[in-house]
Tab-separated table of C-alpha atoms and ligand atoms in Angstrom:
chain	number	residue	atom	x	y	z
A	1	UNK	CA	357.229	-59.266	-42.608
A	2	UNK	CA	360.004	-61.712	-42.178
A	3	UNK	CA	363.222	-59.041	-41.360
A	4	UNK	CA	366.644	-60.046	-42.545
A	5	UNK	CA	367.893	-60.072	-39.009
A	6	UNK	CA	365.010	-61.360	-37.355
A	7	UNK	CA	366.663	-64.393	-36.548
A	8	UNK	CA	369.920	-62.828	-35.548
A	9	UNK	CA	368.935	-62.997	-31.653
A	10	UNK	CA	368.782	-66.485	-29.598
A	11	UNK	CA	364.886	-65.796	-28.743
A	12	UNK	CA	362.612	-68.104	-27.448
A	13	UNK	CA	360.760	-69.863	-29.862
A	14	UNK	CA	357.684	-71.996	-29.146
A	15	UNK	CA	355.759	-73.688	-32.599
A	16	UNK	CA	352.614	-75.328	-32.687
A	17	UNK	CA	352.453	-78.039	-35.193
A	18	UNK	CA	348.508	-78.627	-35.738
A	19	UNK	CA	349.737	-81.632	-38.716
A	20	UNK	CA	346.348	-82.899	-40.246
A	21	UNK	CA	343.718	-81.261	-37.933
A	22	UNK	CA	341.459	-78.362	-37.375
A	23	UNK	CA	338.538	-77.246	-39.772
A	24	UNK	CA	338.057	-73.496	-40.493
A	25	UNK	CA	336.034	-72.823	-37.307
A	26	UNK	CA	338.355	-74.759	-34.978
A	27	UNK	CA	341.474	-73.280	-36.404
A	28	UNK	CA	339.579	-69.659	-35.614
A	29	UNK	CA	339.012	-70.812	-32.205
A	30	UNK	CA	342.046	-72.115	-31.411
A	31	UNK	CA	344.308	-69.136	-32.941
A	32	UNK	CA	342.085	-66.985	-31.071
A	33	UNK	CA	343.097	-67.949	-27.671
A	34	UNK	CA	346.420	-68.244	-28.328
A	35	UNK	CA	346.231	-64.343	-29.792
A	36	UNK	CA	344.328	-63.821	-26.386
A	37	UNK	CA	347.311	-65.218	-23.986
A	38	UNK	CA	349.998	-63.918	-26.247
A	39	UNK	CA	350.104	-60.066	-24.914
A	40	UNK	CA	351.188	-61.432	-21.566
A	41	UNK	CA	354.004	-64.085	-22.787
A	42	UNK	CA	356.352	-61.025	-23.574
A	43	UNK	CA	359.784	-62.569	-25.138
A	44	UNK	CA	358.679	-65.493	-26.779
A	45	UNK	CA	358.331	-66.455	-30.523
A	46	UNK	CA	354.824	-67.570	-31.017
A	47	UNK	CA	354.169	-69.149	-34.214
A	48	UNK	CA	351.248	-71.260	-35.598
A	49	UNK	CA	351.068	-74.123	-38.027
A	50	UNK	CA	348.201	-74.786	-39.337
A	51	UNK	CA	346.949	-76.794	-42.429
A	52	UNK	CA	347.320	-75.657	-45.849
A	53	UNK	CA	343.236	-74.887	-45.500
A	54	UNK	CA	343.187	-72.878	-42.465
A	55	UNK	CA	346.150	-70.577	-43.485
A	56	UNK	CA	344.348	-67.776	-44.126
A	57	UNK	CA	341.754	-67.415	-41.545
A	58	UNK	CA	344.470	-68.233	-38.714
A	59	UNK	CA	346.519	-65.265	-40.851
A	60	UNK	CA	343.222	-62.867	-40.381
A	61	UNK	CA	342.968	-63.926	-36.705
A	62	UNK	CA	346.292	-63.217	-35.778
A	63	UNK	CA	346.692	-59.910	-37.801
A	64	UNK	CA	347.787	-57.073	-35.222
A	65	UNK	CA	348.962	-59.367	-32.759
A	66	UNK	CA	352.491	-60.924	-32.055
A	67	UNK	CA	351.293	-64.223	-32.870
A	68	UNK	CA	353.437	-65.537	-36.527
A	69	UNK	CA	351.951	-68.086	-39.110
A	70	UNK	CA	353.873	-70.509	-40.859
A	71	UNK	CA	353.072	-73.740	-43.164
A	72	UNK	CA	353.587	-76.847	-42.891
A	73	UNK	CA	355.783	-77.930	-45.964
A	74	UNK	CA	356.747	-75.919	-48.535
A	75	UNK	CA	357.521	-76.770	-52.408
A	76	UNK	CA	360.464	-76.333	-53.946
A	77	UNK	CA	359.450	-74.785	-57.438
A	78	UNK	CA	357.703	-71.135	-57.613
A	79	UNK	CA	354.491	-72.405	-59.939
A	80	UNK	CA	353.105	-74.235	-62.258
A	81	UNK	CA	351.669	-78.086	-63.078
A	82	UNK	CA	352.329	-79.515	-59.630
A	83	UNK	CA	349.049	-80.907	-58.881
A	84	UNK	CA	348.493	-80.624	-54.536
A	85	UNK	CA	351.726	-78.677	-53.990
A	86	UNK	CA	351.998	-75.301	-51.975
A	87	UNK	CA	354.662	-72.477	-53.204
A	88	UNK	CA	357.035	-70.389	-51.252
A	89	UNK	CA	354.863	-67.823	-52.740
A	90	UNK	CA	351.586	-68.778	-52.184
A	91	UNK	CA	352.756	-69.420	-48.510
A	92	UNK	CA	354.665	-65.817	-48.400
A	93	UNK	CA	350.723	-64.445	-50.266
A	94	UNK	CA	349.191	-65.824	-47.551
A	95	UNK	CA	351.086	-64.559	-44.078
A	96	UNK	CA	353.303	-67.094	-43.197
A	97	UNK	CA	356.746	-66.110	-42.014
A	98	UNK	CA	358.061	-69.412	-40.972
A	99	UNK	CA	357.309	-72.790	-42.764
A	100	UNK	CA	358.315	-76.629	-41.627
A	101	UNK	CA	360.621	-78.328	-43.731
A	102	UNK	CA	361.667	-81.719	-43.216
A	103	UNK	CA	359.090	-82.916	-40.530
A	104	UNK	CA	359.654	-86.718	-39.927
A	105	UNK	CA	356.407	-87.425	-41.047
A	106	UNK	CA	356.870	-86.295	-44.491
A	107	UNK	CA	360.272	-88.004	-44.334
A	108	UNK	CA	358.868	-91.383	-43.615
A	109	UNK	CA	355.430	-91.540	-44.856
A	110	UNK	CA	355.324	-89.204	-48.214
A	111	UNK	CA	359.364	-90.400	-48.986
A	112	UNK	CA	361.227	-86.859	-48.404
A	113	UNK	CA	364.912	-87.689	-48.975
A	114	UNK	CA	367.399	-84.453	-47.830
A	115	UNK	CA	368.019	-83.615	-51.306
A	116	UNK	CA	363.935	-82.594	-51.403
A	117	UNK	CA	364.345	-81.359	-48.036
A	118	UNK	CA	367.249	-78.842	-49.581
A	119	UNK	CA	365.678	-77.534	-52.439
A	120	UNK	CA	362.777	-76.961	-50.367
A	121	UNK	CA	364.786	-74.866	-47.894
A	122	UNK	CA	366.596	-73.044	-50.657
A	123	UNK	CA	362.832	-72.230	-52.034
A	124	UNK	CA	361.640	-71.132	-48.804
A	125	UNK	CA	364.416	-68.680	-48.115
A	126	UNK	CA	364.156	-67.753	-51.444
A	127	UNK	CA	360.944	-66.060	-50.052
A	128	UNK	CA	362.168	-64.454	-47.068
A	129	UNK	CA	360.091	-67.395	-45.086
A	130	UNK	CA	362.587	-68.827	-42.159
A	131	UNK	CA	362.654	-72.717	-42.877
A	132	UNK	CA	362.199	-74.617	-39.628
A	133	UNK	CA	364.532	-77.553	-40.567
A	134	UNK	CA	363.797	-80.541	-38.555
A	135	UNK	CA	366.150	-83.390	-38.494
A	136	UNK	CA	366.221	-86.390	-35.878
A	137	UNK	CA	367.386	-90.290	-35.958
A	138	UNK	CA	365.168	-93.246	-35.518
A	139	UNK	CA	364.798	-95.438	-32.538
A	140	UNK	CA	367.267	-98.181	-34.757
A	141	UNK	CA	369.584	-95.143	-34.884
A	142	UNK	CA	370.114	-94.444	-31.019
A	143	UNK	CA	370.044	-97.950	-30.396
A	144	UNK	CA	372.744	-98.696	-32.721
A	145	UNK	CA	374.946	-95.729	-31.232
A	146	UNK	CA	374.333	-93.750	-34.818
A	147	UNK	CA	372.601	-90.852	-33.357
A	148	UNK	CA	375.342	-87.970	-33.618
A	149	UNK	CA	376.211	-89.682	-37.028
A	150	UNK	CA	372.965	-89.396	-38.062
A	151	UNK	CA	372.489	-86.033	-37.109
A	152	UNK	CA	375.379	-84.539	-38.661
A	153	UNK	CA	374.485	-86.655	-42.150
A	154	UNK	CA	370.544	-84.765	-41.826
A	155	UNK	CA	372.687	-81.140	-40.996
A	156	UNK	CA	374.940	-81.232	-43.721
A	157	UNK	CA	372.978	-82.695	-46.744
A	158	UNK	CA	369.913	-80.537	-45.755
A	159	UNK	CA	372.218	-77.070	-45.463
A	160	UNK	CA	374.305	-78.228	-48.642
A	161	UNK	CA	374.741	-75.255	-50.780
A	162	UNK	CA	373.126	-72.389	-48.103
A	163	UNK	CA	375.194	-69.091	-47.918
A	164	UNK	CA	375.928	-68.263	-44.022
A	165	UNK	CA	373.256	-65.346	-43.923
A	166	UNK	CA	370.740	-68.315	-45.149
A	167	UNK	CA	372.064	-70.466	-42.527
A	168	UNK	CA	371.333	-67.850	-40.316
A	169	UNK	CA	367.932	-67.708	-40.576
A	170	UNK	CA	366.923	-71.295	-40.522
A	171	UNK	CA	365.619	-72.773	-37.295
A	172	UNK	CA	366.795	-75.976	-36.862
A	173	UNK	CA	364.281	-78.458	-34.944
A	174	UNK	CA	365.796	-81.409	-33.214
A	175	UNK	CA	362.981	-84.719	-33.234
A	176	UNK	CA	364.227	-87.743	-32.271
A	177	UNK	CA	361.515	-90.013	-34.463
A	178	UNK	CA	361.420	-92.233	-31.589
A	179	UNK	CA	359.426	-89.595	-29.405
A	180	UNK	CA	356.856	-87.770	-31.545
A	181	UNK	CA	353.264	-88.463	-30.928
A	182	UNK	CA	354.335	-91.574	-28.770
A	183	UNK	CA	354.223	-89.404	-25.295
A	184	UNK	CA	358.177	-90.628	-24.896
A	185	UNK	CA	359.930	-87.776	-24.771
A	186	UNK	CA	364.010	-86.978	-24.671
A	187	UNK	CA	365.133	-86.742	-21.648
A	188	UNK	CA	366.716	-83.250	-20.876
A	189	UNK	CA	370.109	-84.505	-20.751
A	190	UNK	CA	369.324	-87.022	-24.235
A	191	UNK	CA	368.677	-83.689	-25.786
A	192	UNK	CA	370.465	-81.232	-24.661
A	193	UNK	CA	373.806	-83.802	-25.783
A	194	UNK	CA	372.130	-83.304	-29.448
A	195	UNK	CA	371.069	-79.631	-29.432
A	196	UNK	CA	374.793	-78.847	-28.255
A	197	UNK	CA	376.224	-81.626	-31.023
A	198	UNK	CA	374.045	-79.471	-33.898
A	199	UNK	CA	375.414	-75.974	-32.380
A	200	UNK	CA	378.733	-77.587	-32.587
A	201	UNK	CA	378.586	-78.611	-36.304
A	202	UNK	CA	377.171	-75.250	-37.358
A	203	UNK	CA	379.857	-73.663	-35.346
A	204	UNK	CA	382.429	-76.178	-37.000
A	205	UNK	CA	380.848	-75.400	-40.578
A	206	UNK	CA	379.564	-71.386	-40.434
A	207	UNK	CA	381.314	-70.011	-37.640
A	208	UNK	CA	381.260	-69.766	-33.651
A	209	UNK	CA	379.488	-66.521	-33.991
A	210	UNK	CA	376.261	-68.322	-35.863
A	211	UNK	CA	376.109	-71.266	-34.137
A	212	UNK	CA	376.000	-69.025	-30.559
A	213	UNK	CA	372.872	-67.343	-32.288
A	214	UNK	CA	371.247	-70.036	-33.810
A	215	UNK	CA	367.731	-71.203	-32.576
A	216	UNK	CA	367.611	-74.637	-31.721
A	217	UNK	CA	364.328	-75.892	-30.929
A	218	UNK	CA	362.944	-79.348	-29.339
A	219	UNK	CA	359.964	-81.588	-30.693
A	220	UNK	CA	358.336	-84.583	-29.341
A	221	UNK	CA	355.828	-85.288	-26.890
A	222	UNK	CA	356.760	-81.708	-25.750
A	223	UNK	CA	353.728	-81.380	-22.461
A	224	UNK	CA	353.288	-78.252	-20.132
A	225	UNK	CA	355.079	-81.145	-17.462
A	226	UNK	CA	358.330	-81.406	-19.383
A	227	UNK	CA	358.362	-77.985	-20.844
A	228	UNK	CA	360.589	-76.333	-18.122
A	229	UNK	CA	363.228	-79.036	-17.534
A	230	UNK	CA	363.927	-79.093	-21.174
A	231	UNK	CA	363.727	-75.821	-21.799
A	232	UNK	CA	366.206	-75.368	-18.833
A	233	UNK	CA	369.433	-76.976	-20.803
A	234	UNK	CA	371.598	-74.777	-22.336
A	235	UNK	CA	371.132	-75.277	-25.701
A	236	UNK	CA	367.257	-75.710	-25.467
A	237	UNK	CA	365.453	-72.819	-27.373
A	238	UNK	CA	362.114	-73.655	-27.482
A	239	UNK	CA	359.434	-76.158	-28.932
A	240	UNK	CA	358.091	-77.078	-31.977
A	241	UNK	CA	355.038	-79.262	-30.122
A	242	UNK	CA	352.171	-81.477	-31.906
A	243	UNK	CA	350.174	-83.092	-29.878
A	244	UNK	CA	349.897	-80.319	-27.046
A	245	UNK	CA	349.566	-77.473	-29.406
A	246	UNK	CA	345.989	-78.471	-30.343
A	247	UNK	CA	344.328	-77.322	-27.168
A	248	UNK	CA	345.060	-73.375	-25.748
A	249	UNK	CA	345.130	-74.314	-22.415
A	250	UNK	CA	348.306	-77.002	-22.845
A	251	UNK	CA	349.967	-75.005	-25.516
A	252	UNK	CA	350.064	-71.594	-23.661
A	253	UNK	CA	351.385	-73.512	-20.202
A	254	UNK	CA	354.087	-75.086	-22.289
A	255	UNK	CA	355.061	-71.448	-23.286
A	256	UNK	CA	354.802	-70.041	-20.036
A	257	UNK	CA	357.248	-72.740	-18.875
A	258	UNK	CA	359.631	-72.156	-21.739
A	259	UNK	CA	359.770	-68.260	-20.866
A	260	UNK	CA	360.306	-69.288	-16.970
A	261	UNK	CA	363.159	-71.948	-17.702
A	262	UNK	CA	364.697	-68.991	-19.978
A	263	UNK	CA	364.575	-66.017	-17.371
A	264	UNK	CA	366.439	-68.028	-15.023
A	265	UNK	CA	368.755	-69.282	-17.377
A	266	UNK	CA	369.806	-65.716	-17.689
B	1	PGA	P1	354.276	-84.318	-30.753
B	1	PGA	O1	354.745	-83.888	-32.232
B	1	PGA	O2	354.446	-83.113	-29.863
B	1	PGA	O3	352.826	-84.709	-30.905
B	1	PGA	O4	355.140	-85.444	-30.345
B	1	PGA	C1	355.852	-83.050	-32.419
B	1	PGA	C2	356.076	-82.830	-33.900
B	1	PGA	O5	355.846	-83.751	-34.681
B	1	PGA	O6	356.491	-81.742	-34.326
């Protein structure tokens, strides 16, 4: 059950983003192992994203263990006559605590603007689910020097309207478009400038004492090999990882790393 204050601690947070893939027995298999490995990765946020079709039997594999389920995209009304979409209800019916809002993907294929991408946060938190906002510029963007710019445009329009408590307990994912599913990642130092810009803002907007406790997470080509230098800056909190969250084997290494990197941040 997603707990008011749940996000109130700077945890370690590691998503796996399965996008478009899995069938019911894969999903089982998969969730499985990563329910297996996740009694000995004490301290870290585990959560699973599976399709809109597996939701349920990843939510029945998982049951009992530490393991958290959230959706993919969420819509922004409750019910009724909207042919394909998924509710903050159905998704709260179902298990999932968390839910991705925002992913690039749905930006630039399916036409997401950030005044969809705000409704559909308001509707998530609505439901007690914890949005996992993910904002990020284009390769044009850094090229052009507009990162930070465009950054701050995604933070603002996207949180327009959220009470601090909301704010609270929104992840925020930071995906430079440039490096998902390409295997070109940020470089520590490319994203630990941006995780520290966002803190910054939400500091500058909600308060110092939010923005110290938000969780700001990395995506893109995320890999057991870059895990731990990322995850070693600062303002690194974790992963929300495609690619390498579709086999155990790479997805639990790239947690292990995070939850090294973290102990010795400490
Ligand atoms: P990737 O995807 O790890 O395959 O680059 C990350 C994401 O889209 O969330």
């Amino acid at each position: 059950m997603a707990s008011e204050n749940k996000l109130s601690k700077r945890i370690s947070f590691v998503a796996g983003n399965w996008k478009m893939n899995k069938t019911l027995r894969e999903a089982k298999e998969l969730a499985t192992e990563v329910v297996r490995a996740a009694s000995s990765l004490l301290g870290a946020e585990i959560v699973l994203c599976p399709p809109f079709t597996a939701l349920s039997e990843v939510a029945k594999t998982i049951e009992g263990s530490s393991v958290q389920l959230a959706g993919q995209d969420v819509f922004w009304e409750e019910k009724g006559a909207f042919t394909g979409e998924i509710s903050g209800l159905m998704l709260k019916d179902v298990g999932c605590q968390y839910v991705i809002v925002g992913h690039s993907e749905r930006r630039q294929i399916l036409g997401e603007d950030d005044l969809m991408i705000n409704r559909k946060l308001k509707a998530a938190l609505r439901q007690q689910i914890f949005p996992i906002l993910c904002i990020g510029e284009t390769l044009e963007e850094r090229d052009s020097g507009k990162t930070l710019q465009r950054i701050e445009s995604q933070l603002k329009q996207d949180l327009n309207g959220l009470n601090k408590t909301e704010i609270s307990q929104v992840v925020v994912a930071y995906e430079p478009v440039w490096a998902i599913g390409t295997g070109r990642n940020a470089t520590p130092s490319q994203a630990q400038e941006v995780h520290q810009f966002i803190r910054q803002i939400l500091g500058q907007s909600y308060g110092q004492e939010l923005a110290s406790c938000a969780i700001i997470i990395y995506g893109g080509s995320v890999k057991p090999e870059n895990a731990y230098s990322l995850m070693a800056e600062p303002d690194i909190d974790g992963f929300l990882v495609g690619g390498a969250s579709l086999e155990a084997k790479s997805f639990i290494k790239i947690i292990e790393q995070a939850l090294r990197a973290k102990k010795e941040k400490e």
